[in-house]
Short mmCIF file of C-alpha atoms in Angstrom, two decimals:
data_model
loop_
_atom_site.label_atom_id
_atom_site.label_comp_id
_atom_site.label_asym_id
_atom_site.label_seq_id
_atom_site.Cartn_x
_atom_site.Cartn_y
_atom_site.Cartn_z
CA MET A 101 -0.20 -0.04 0.17
CA SER A 102 0.98 3.52 -0.70
CA GLN A 103 2.28 5.41 2.02
CA ALA A 104 -0.85 6.90 3.80
CA PRO A 105 -0.68 8.74 6.92
CA PRO A 106 -3.01 7.03 9.76
CA THR A 107 -6.40 7.27 9.35
CA SER A 108 -8.48 8.30 12.34
CA LYS A 109 -11.27 6.63 13.77
CA VAL A 110 -13.62 9.47 12.71
CA ALA A 111 -12.45 8.93 9.14
CA ARG A 112 -12.32 4.78 9.31
CA ARG A 113 -16.01 5.17 10.47
CA GLN A 114 -16.83 7.64 7.50
CA HIS A 115 -14.97 5.63 4.88
CA ASP A 116 -17.22 2.32 6.35
CA ARG A 117 -20.14 3.95 5.83
CA GLU A 118 -19.43 4.99 2.30
CA ILE A 119 -18.26 1.44 1.38
CA VAL A 120 -21.49 -0.25 3.08
CA SER A 121 -23.88 2.31 1.39
CA LEU A 122 -22.46 1.65 -1.97
CA ALA A 123 -21.38 -1.97 -1.80
CA LEU A 124 -24.48 -3.50 -0.64
CA PRO A 125 -26.82 -2.27 -3.17
CA ALA A 126 -24.16 -2.98 -5.60
CA PHE A 127 -24.23 -6.79 -4.30
CA GLY A 128 -28.03 -7.09 -4.52
CA ALA A 129 -27.97 -5.68 -8.49
CA LEU A 130 -25.01 -8.30 -8.92
CA VAL A 131 -27.07 -11.27 -7.55
CA ALA A 132 -29.92 -10.39 -9.33
CA GLU A 133 -28.21 -10.30 -12.91
CA PRO A 134 -27.59 -14.08 -12.78
CA LEU A 135 -31.28 -14.78 -12.05
CA PHE A 136 -32.46 -14.18 -15.26
CA LEU A 137 -31.18 -16.94 -16.75
CA MET A 138 -32.21 -19.10 -13.89
CA VAL A 139 -35.46 -18.17 -14.42
CA ASP A 140 -35.22 -19.08 -18.15
CA SER A 141 -34.05 -22.19 -17.32
CA ALA A 142 -36.43 -23.27 -14.67
CA ILE A 143 -39.36 -22.48 -17.32
CA VAL A 144 -37.72 -23.90 -20.28
CA GLY A 145 -36.88 -26.96 -18.76
CA HIS A 146 -40.20 -28.14 -18.63
CA LEU A 147 -40.68 -28.05 -22.29
CA GLY A 148 -38.05 -30.77 -22.87
CA THR A 149 -34.28 -31.70 -22.26
CA PRO A 150 -33.31 -30.62 -26.21
CA GLN A 151 -34.98 -27.21 -25.55
CA LEU A 152 -33.01 -26.65 -22.08
CA ALA A 153 -29.48 -27.91 -23.71
CA GLY A 154 -30.32 -25.47 -26.56
CA LEU A 155 -30.94 -22.70 -23.86
CA ALA A 156 -27.78 -23.59 -22.12
CA ILE A 157 -25.58 -23.28 -25.19
CA ALA A 158 -27.17 -20.00 -26.52
CA ALA A 159 -26.90 -18.76 -23.07
CA ALA A 160 -23.19 -19.62 -22.72
CA LEU A 161 -22.61 -17.77 -26.09
CA LEU A 162 -24.73 -14.51 -25.21
CA SER A 163 -23.31 -14.44 -21.68
CA THR A 164 -19.48 -14.01 -23.10
CA ALA A 165 -20.56 -11.59 -25.70
CA VAL A 166 -21.80 -9.36 -23.02
CA SER A 167 -19.21 -10.06 -20.13
CA VAL A 168 -16.46 -9.14 -22.98
CA PHE A 169 -18.12 -5.74 -22.80
CA VAL A 170 -17.87 -5.30 -19.01
CA PHE A 171 -15.49 -2.59 -19.16
CA LEU A 172 -18.41 -0.21 -20.44
CA ALA A 173 -19.03 -0.25 -16.48
CA TYR A 174 -15.71 -0.22 -15.38
CA ALA A 175 -14.16 2.47 -17.59
CA THR A 176 -17.55 4.86 -17.47
CA THR A 177 -17.74 4.46 -13.27
CA ALA A 178 -14.00 5.97 -13.07
CA ALA A 179 -14.44 8.67 -15.61
CA VAL A 180 -17.72 9.70 -14.32
CA ALA A 181 -16.79 9.44 -10.59
CA ARG A 182 -13.53 11.69 -11.30
CA ARG A 183 -15.57 14.65 -12.72
CA VAL A 184 -17.91 14.19 -9.99
CA GLY A 185 -14.93 14.84 -7.32
CA ALA A 186 -13.96 17.95 -9.37
CA GLY A 187 -17.26 19.42 -9.03
CA ASP A 188 -18.39 19.15 -12.84
CA LEU A 189 -21.56 17.30 -12.96
CA PRO A 190 -22.55 18.71 -16.56
CA ALA A 191 -19.07 16.97 -17.68
CA ALA A 192 -19.53 13.76 -15.76
CA ILE A 193 -23.16 13.07 -17.54
CA ARG A 194 -21.47 14.16 -20.69
CA GLN A 195 -18.69 11.59 -20.08
CA GLY A 196 -21.45 8.77 -19.37
CA MET A 197 -23.59 9.47 -22.60
CA ASP A 198 -20.53 8.81 -24.34
CA GLY A 199 -19.91 5.54 -22.64
CA ILE A 200 -23.65 4.99 -23.64
CA TRP A 201 -23.18 6.29 -27.38
CA LEU A 202 -20.22 3.27 -27.48
CA ALA A 203 -22.54 0.89 -26.00
CA LEU A 204 -25.23 1.30 -28.76
CA LEU A 205 -22.45 1.25 -31.59
CA LEU A 206 -20.98 -1.80 -30.08
CA GLY A 207 -24.47 -3.71 -29.58
CA ALA A 208 -25.48 -3.08 -33.30
CA ALA A 209 -22.11 -4.26 -34.47
CA VAL A 210 -22.57 -7.53 -32.06
CA VAL A 211 -25.98 -7.94 -33.61
CA ALA A 212 -24.82 -8.12 -37.35
CA LEU A 213 -22.32 -10.49 -36.56
CA THR A 214 -24.45 -12.85 -34.35
CA LEU A 215 -27.43 -12.76 -36.72
CA PRO A 216 -25.95 -14.66 -39.63
CA ALA A 217 -23.59 -16.42 -37.62
CA ALA A 218 -25.88 -18.21 -35.11
CA PRO A 219 -26.01 -21.44 -36.39
CA TRP A 220 -22.17 -21.91 -37.09
CA LEU A 221 -21.60 -20.73 -33.34
CA VAL A 222 -24.18 -23.53 -31.92
CA ASP A 223 -22.34 -25.91 -34.13
CA VAL A 224 -18.96 -24.95 -32.86
CA PHE A 225 -20.31 -25.72 -29.12
CA GLY A 226 -21.09 -28.93 -30.32
CA ALA A 227 -24.91 -28.53 -29.98
CA SER A 228 -27.16 -31.97 -30.62
CA ASP A 229 -29.42 -32.42 -33.57
CA THR A 230 -32.14 -32.24 -31.35
CA ALA A 231 -30.93 -28.93 -29.46
CA ALA A 232 -29.26 -27.12 -31.94
CA PRO A 233 -32.63 -25.65 -33.45
CA HIS A 234 -33.69 -24.26 -30.54
CA ALA A 235 -30.12 -22.89 -29.72
CA VAL A 236 -30.51 -20.97 -32.71
CA THR A 237 -33.45 -19.78 -32.21
CA TYR A 238 -33.08 -18.46 -28.85
CA LEU A 239 -29.51 -17.11 -29.78
CA ARG A 240 -31.02 -15.29 -32.92
CA ILE A 241 -33.71 -13.82 -30.78
CA SER A 242 -31.70 -12.85 -27.56
CA SER A 243 -29.00 -11.21 -29.54
CA LEU A 244 -31.66 -8.22 -30.14
CA GLY A 245 -31.45 -7.57 -26.68
CA ILE A 246 -27.72 -7.34 -26.69
CA PRO A 247 -27.59 -3.47 -27.20
CA ALA A 248 -29.96 -3.06 -24.54
CA MET A 249 -27.73 -4.99 -22.07
CA LEU A 250 -24.64 -2.82 -22.92
CA VAL A 251 -26.38 0.21 -22.32
CA VAL A 252 -27.33 -1.22 -19.22
CA LEU A 253 -24.13 -2.07 -18.69
CA ALA A 254 -22.74 1.70 -19.59
CA ALA A 255 -25.77 3.28 -17.68
CA THR A 256 -24.73 1.50 -14.67
CA GLY A 257 -21.19 2.68 -14.82
CA VAL A 258 -22.68 6.49 -15.24
CA LEU A 259 -24.85 6.01 -11.94
CA ARG A 260 -22.34 4.29 -9.90
CA GLY A 261 -19.83 7.12 -11.01
CA LEU A 262 -22.49 9.52 -9.46
CA GLN A 263 -22.01 7.54 -6.36
CA ASP A 264 -25.76 5.64 -6.76
CA THR A 265 -25.81 2.11 -6.58
CA ARG A 266 -29.52 1.89 -5.57
CA THR A 267 -31.09 2.69 -8.81
CA PRO A 268 -29.31 -0.08 -10.48
CA LEU A 269 -30.40 -2.51 -7.53
CA TYR A 270 -34.17 -1.04 -8.32
CA VAL A 271 -33.72 -1.49 -11.91
CA ALA A 272 -32.32 -4.99 -11.57
CA ILE A 273 -35.16 -6.38 -9.45
CA GLY A 274 -37.43 -4.84 -11.65
CA GLY A 275 -36.35 -6.38 -14.79
CA PHE A 276 -35.95 -10.01 -13.25
CA ALA A 277 -39.57 -9.47 -12.12
CA ALA A 278 -40.64 -8.76 -15.54
CA ASN A 279 -38.68 -11.53 -17.02
CA GLY A 280 -40.06 -13.93 -15.01
CA ALA A 281 -43.62 -12.91 -15.95
CA LEU A 282 -43.23 -12.31 -19.45
CA ASN A 283 -41.56 -15.83 -19.82
CA LEU A 284 -44.25 -17.34 -18.17
CA GLY A 285 -47.00 -15.54 -20.08
CA LEU A 286 -45.16 -15.82 -23.77
CA VAL A 287 -43.72 -19.91 -23.59
CA TYR A 288 -46.72 -21.07 -21.78
CA GLY A 289 -49.44 -18.55 -22.22
CA ALA A 290 -49.09 -17.65 -25.74
CA GLY A 291 -47.42 -21.33 -26.75
CA LEU A 292 -44.49 -19.85 -28.11
CA GLY A 293 -41.98 -22.27 -26.16
CA VAL A 294 -38.13 -21.35 -26.49
CA ALA A 295 -38.92 -18.52 -28.52
CA GLY A 296 -41.09 -17.20 -26.12
CA SER A 297 -38.63 -17.22 -23.34
CA ALA A 298 -36.17 -15.49 -25.81
CA TRP A 299 -38.74 -12.60 -26.50
CA GLY A 300 -39.69 -12.07 -22.83
CA THR A 301 -36.05 -11.84 -21.99
CA VAL A 302 -35.37 -9.45 -24.69
CA VAL A 303 -38.50 -7.30 -23.37
CA ALA A 304 -37.09 -7.20 -20.12
CA GLN A 305 -33.89 -6.10 -21.02
CA CYS A 306 -35.03 -3.13 -23.23
CA GLY A 307 -37.33 -2.32 -20.08
CA MET A 308 -34.33 -2.11 -18.28
CA ALA A 309 -32.32 -0.14 -20.66
CA ALA A 310 -35.56 2.50 -20.95
CA ALA A 311 -35.37 2.96 -17.33
CA TYR A 312 -31.58 3.94 -16.80
CA LEU A 313 -31.87 5.94 -20.11
CA THR A 314 -35.04 7.97 -18.29
CA VAL A 315 -32.76 8.33 -15.08
CA VAL A 316 -29.65 9.44 -16.88
CA VAL A 317 -31.36 11.96 -19.70
CA ARG A 318 -33.39 13.66 -16.65
CA GLY A 319 -29.96 14.20 -14.71
CA ALA A 320 -28.37 15.33 -18.27
CA ARG A 321 -31.30 17.93 -18.43
CA HIS A 322 -31.14 18.81 -15.18
CA HIS A 323 -27.51 19.99 -15.55
CA GLY A 324 -27.63 21.00 -19.13
CA ALA A 325 -25.56 18.38 -20.11
CA SER A 326 -25.92 17.72 -24.12
CA LEU A 327 -27.37 14.32 -25.51
CA ARG A 328 -26.02 14.18 -28.69
CA PRO A 329 -23.25 11.61 -29.84
CA ASP A 330 -19.72 13.02 -29.68
CA ALA A 331 -16.88 11.52 -32.11
CA ALA A 332 -14.26 12.73 -29.51
CA GLY A 333 -15.91 11.56 -26.49
CA ILE A 334 -16.66 8.02 -27.92
CA ARG A 335 -13.31 7.66 -29.08
CA ALA A 336 -11.92 8.44 -25.84
CA SER A 337 -14.38 6.12 -23.79
CA ALA A 338 -13.13 3.40 -26.17
CA ARG A 339 -9.47 3.92 -25.69
CA ALA A 340 -10.35 3.91 -21.99
CA GLY A 341 -11.73 0.67 -22.35
CA VAL A 342 -9.23 -1.49 -24.27
CA PRO A 343 -6.91 -2.47 -21.70
CA LEU A 344 -9.75 -3.03 -19.44
CA LEU A 345 -11.21 -5.29 -22.54
CA VAL A 346 -7.47 -7.30 -22.26
CA ARG A 347 -7.76 -7.69 -18.87
CA THR A 348 -11.28 -9.27 -18.83
CA LEU A 349 -10.22 -11.47 -21.77
CA SER A 350 -6.89 -12.58 -20.18
CA LEU A 351 -9.16 -13.79 -16.92
CA ARG A 352 -11.61 -15.27 -18.90
CA ALA A 353 -8.90 -16.91 -20.52
CA VAL A 354 -7.88 -18.34 -17.20
CA LEU A 355 -11.15 -19.81 -16.33
CA MET A 356 -11.81 -21.55 -19.40
CA ILE A 357 -8.21 -23.21 -19.09
CA ALA A 358 -9.19 -24.32 -15.55
CA THR A 359 -12.21 -25.96 -17.03
CA ALA A 360 -10.78 -27.50 -20.05
CA VAL A 361 -8.06 -29.23 -17.61
CA ALA A 362 -10.84 -30.41 -15.40
CA ALA A 363 -12.77 -31.61 -18.49
CA ARG A 364 -9.59 -34.01 -19.24
CA LEU A 365 -9.36 -35.32 -15.61
CA GLY A 366 -12.74 -37.26 -16.01
CA ASP A 367 -16.60 -36.49 -15.38
CA ALA A 368 -16.38 -36.74 -11.94
CA GLU A 369 -13.66 -33.83 -11.82
CA VAL A 370 -15.19 -31.76 -14.37
CA ALA A 371 -18.88 -32.23 -12.35
CA ALA A 372 -17.17 -31.42 -8.95
CA HIS A 373 -15.24 -28.48 -10.70
CA GLN A 374 -18.44 -27.03 -11.90
CA ILE A 375 -20.12 -26.94 -8.49
CA ILE A 376 -17.02 -25.43 -7.05
CA LEU A 377 -16.65 -22.62 -10.05
CA SER A 378 -20.31 -21.50 -9.12
CA LEU A 379 -19.94 -21.23 -5.46
CA TRP A 380 -16.51 -19.49 -6.11
CA SER A 381 -18.36 -17.25 -8.37
CA LEU A 382 -21.23 -16.73 -5.96
CA MET A 383 -18.43 -15.45 -3.75
CA ALA A 384 -16.85 -13.10 -5.92
CA PHE A 385 -20.22 -11.47 -6.13
CA ALA A 386 -19.67 -10.27 -2.40
CA LEU A 387 -16.17 -9.47 -3.04
CA ASP A 388 -16.87 -7.75 -6.36
CA ALA A 389 -19.71 -5.49 -4.49
CA ILE A 390 -16.81 -3.93 -2.55
CA ALA A 391 -14.70 -3.13 -5.56
CA ILE A 392 -17.64 -1.71 -7.26
CA ALA A 393 -17.53 0.90 -4.41
CA GLY A 394 -13.93 1.52 -4.37
CA GLN A 395 -14.18 2.45 -8.39
CA ALA A 396 -16.68 5.09 -7.43
CA ILE A 397 -15.14 6.35 -4.07
CA ILE A 398 -11.66 6.57 -5.36
CA GLY A 399 -12.42 8.11 -8.48
CA ARG A 400 -14.02 10.91 -6.75
CA TYR A 401 -11.40 11.39 -4.18
CA LEU A 402 -8.85 11.64 -7.16
CA GLY A 403 -10.89 13.76 -9.49
CA ALA A 404 -11.16 16.11 -5.71
CA ASP A 405 -7.49 16.26 -6.00
CA ASP A 406 -7.44 14.45 -2.68
CA PRO A 407 -4.40 11.98 -2.93
CA ARG A 408 -4.55 11.68 1.18
CA GLY A 409 -8.27 10.66 1.03
CA ALA A 410 -7.38 8.09 -2.22
CA GLN A 411 -4.61 6.55 -0.09
CA GLN A 412 -6.40 6.17 2.83
CA VAL A 413 -10.14 4.61 1.73
CA CYS A 414 -7.78 2.38 -0.25
CA ARG A 415 -6.10 0.83 2.91
CA ARG A 416 -9.59 0.70 4.52
CA MET A 417 -11.09 -1.40 1.44
CA VAL A 418 -7.98 -3.59 1.81
CA GLN A 419 -9.18 -4.40 5.09
CA TRP A 420 -12.46 -4.94 4.27
CA GLY A 421 -11.57 -7.26 1.73
CA VAL A 422 -9.15 -9.63 3.75
CA VAL A 423 -12.10 -9.74 6.57
CA SER A 424 -14.90 -10.52 3.78
CA GLY A 425 -12.52 -12.76 2.53
CA VAL A 426 -11.88 -14.75 6.04
CA VAL A 427 -15.78 -14.60 6.74
CA LEU A 428 -16.38 -16.25 3.25
CA GLY A 429 -13.72 -18.67 3.80
CA VAL A 430 -15.05 -19.64 7.06
CA LEU A 431 -18.46 -19.93 5.90
CA LEU A 432 -17.57 -22.06 3.11
CA VAL A 433 -16.52 -24.58 5.18
CA LEU A 434 -18.98 -24.53 8.13
CA ALA A 435 -22.11 -24.87 5.14
CA ARG A 436 -20.13 -27.53 3.24
CA PRO A 437 -22.58 -30.21 4.46
CA LEU A 438 -25.57 -28.25 3.92
CA PHE A 439 -24.90 -26.74 0.37
CA VAL A 440 -23.11 -29.70 -1.32
CA PRO A 441 -26.02 -32.47 -1.20
CA LEU A 442 -28.25 -29.65 -2.63
CA PHE A 443 -25.66 -29.92 -6.12
CA THR A 444 -24.86 -33.83 -6.32
CA GLY A 445 -25.37 -37.13 -4.51
CA ASP A 446 -22.64 -39.15 -6.19
CA THR A 447 -20.35 -40.03 -3.62
CA VAL A 448 -17.29 -39.80 -6.08
CA VAL A 449 -17.85 -36.35 -6.85
CA ARG A 450 -18.40 -35.35 -3.39
CA ASP A 451 -15.23 -37.15 -2.44
CA THR A 452 -13.45 -35.01 -5.77
CA LEU A 453 -14.74 -32.06 -4.29
CA PHE A 454 -14.13 -31.50 -0.61
CA PRO A 455 -10.57 -31.06 -0.73
CA ALA A 456 -10.40 -28.63 -3.63
CA LEU A 457 -13.02 -26.82 -1.92
CA LEU A 458 -11.01 -26.34 1.13
CA VAL A 459 -8.30 -24.62 -1.23
CA VAL A 460 -10.74 -22.32 -2.16
CA ALA A 461 -11.68 -21.36 1.20
CA VAL A 462 -8.25 -20.75 2.23
CA SER A 463 -7.83 -18.50 -0.96
CA GLN A 464 -10.54 -16.05 0.07
CA PRO A 465 -8.65 -13.54 1.74
CA ILE A 466 -6.11 -13.36 -1.12
CA ALA A 467 -9.10 -13.10 -3.35
CA GLY A 468 -10.54 -10.15 -1.40
CA VAL A 469 -7.23 -8.19 -1.38
CA VAL A 470 -7.37 -9.05 -5.22
CA PHE A 471 -11.07 -7.73 -5.85
CA VAL A 472 -10.82 -4.41 -3.79
CA LEU A 473 -7.06 -3.88 -5.19
CA ASP A 474 -8.49 -4.05 -8.86
CA GLY A 475 -11.55 -1.98 -7.90
CA VAL A 476 -9.21 0.57 -7.06
CA LEU A 477 -6.95 0.89 -9.73
CA MET A 478 -10.08 0.85 -11.94
CA GLY A 479 -11.31 3.39 -10.11
CA ALA A 480 -7.94 5.30 -10.98
CA GLY A 481 -8.34 4.81 -14.57
CA ASP A 482 -5.09 2.48 -14.28
CA GLY A 483 -6.40 0.08 -17.18
CA PRO A 484 -3.10 -0.49 -18.68
CA TYR A 485 -1.14 -1.67 -15.82
CA LEU A 486 -4.14 -4.05 -14.85
CA ALA A 487 -4.06 -5.17 -18.71
CA GLY A 488 -0.29 -5.90 -18.28
CA ALA A 489 -0.48 -7.39 -14.67
CA MET A 490 -3.39 -10.08 -16.07
CA LEU A 491 -1.56 -10.95 -19.00
CA LEU A 492 1.50 -11.66 -16.97
CA THR A 493 -0.90 -13.92 -14.70
CA LEU A 494 -2.04 -15.45 -17.32
CA ALA A 495 1.41 -16.37 -18.77
CA VAL A 496 2.09 -18.01 -14.98
CA PHE A 497 -0.96 -19.61 -14.85
CA ALA A 498 -1.37 -21.49 -18.22
CA PRO A 499 1.58 -23.92 -18.03
CA VAL A 500 1.18 -24.89 -14.48
CA ALA A 501 -2.43 -25.38 -15.20
CA LEU A 502 -1.91 -27.69 -18.11
CA LEU A 503 0.65 -29.50 -16.72
CA ILE A 504 -1.34 -30.86 -13.98
CA PRO A 505 -2.59 -33.88 -16.17
CA ALA A 506 0.52 -34.89 -17.26
CA PHE A 507 1.82 -34.83 -13.63
CA GLY A 508 -0.96 -37.15 -12.57
CA GLY A 509 -2.58 -34.27 -10.55
CA GLY A 510 -6.35 -33.99 -9.98
CA LEU A 511 -8.80 -31.37 -9.42
CA THR A 512 -7.25 -30.13 -5.90
CA ALA A 513 -4.24 -29.59 -8.16
CA VAL A 514 -6.41 -27.28 -10.60
CA TRP A 515 -7.51 -25.32 -7.71
CA TRP A 516 -4.16 -25.09 -6.21
CA ALA A 517 -3.03 -23.68 -9.62
CA MET A 518 -6.32 -21.10 -9.36
CA ALA A 519 -5.08 -20.20 -5.86
CA LEU A 520 -1.52 -19.33 -7.49
CA MET A 521 -3.08 -17.51 -10.06
CA MET A 522 -4.78 -15.29 -7.46
CA THR A 523 -1.51 -14.81 -5.37
CA VAL A 524 0.46 -13.67 -8.71
CA ARG A 525 -2.74 -11.21 -9.01
CA MET A 526 -2.38 -9.85 -5.57
CA LEU A 527 1.42 -9.47 -5.77
CA THR A 528 1.27 -7.49 -9.07
CA LEU A 529 -1.93 -5.42 -7.67
CA TRP A 530 -0.38 -4.73 -4.03
CA LEU A 531 3.19 -3.44 -5.82
CA ARG A 532 1.19 -1.07 -7.87
CA ALA A 533 -1.16 -0.03 -4.91
CA ARG A 534 2.42 0.27 -2.88
CA SER A 535 4.01 2.43 -5.28
CA GLY A 536 1.30 5.19 -5.40
CA ARG A 537 2.07 5.77 -9.31
CA TRP A 538 -1.46 4.83 -9.58
CA ILE A 539 -2.59 8.15 -8.20
CA VAL A 540 -3.26 10.76 -10.75
CA THR A 541 -5.34 13.59 -9.60
CA GLY A 542 -7.83 15.67 -11.62
CA ALA A 543 -10.96 15.59 -13.67
CA THR A 544 -9.45 13.25 -16.37
CA ARG A 545 -6.30 10.69 -16.03
#
């Protein structure tokens, strides 16, 4: 950590209140998002196995397409928060509108590519002859909602930068409720089957985007900010997003390699791996909520030309990350007898699962530091360093993971490799935070 002066108890309490006020609603919004797919799966699952298999393939493709562009939220949060800190709300909202216009352009490009390529994409995923038609139908219809989802990402970044994480929570809850009602009505009431599920999701996503745009446009008009697309601003948003795109792709490559290695170990291993990965992702939501608070708070302090405040809140958030990681790790071990039977009754899978799960529990404090510092550096607009650090981490992880089958390692070894990956990330992020080079004050970096 950079050499920040000691923080008083009063300042720590102030930081704590601010972190909690931003992190709790952010956590709720993060958890609500995966519920879209769960609702779709539950409803479509009653239509038949081919329909559910088709949904699974299409959903995997769609989630990848959307998650690749998560930088729209991250980069927009940091840029908007800086301008908020500098006291220039019109410029903050103008910056947010640039991110939203970029989201619309990227969304249109993805739709143009996905519609004709849908059969080929489904075939690459190895869909069976019975599942493929359902996957293509769901993918083509649902791709129409991608521009709306990218607008949601960018607009979420705008509101986070404005220090508002409650509105995204309310919109996520509303979207989840609408998605469930529309799916039931269109799949069963209208008898549209898989297509009905896809259309229900698209309508819900467009409704969420409309809700966000209403809030942002109202703020723009109130503060006299222009809503027109600005080519220079859109290009600046894209440039800020490229390093974060590299970071995200590198992280997804890590997860794909881990899953591929687990699949080579056997059915029991890959089944256990999927269970652990689901739990790991759930715990990541809790830690990511703190990181989101970090993005918003750090950006605001740096925009306000307050490096001391940024250092102090960085130190406090790392403490939050460590404590949260310890709590999550302990809960994972203690609750193991309760949740494992919900996933599987296979004793072989359980036996494979338990030792690897302990590795995940032990590494959660490390994950807590990683998520927090990741958020701090994103809030500081330190994207190029994050990209380089993640590429280095991938370069260390990939050979270690790929050699596991050759040396007779099992699933526990895979998750030790994941723990190594998180440790490398922690070291690279901690060194950057300690150097203080991320501290660049002003309305722009």
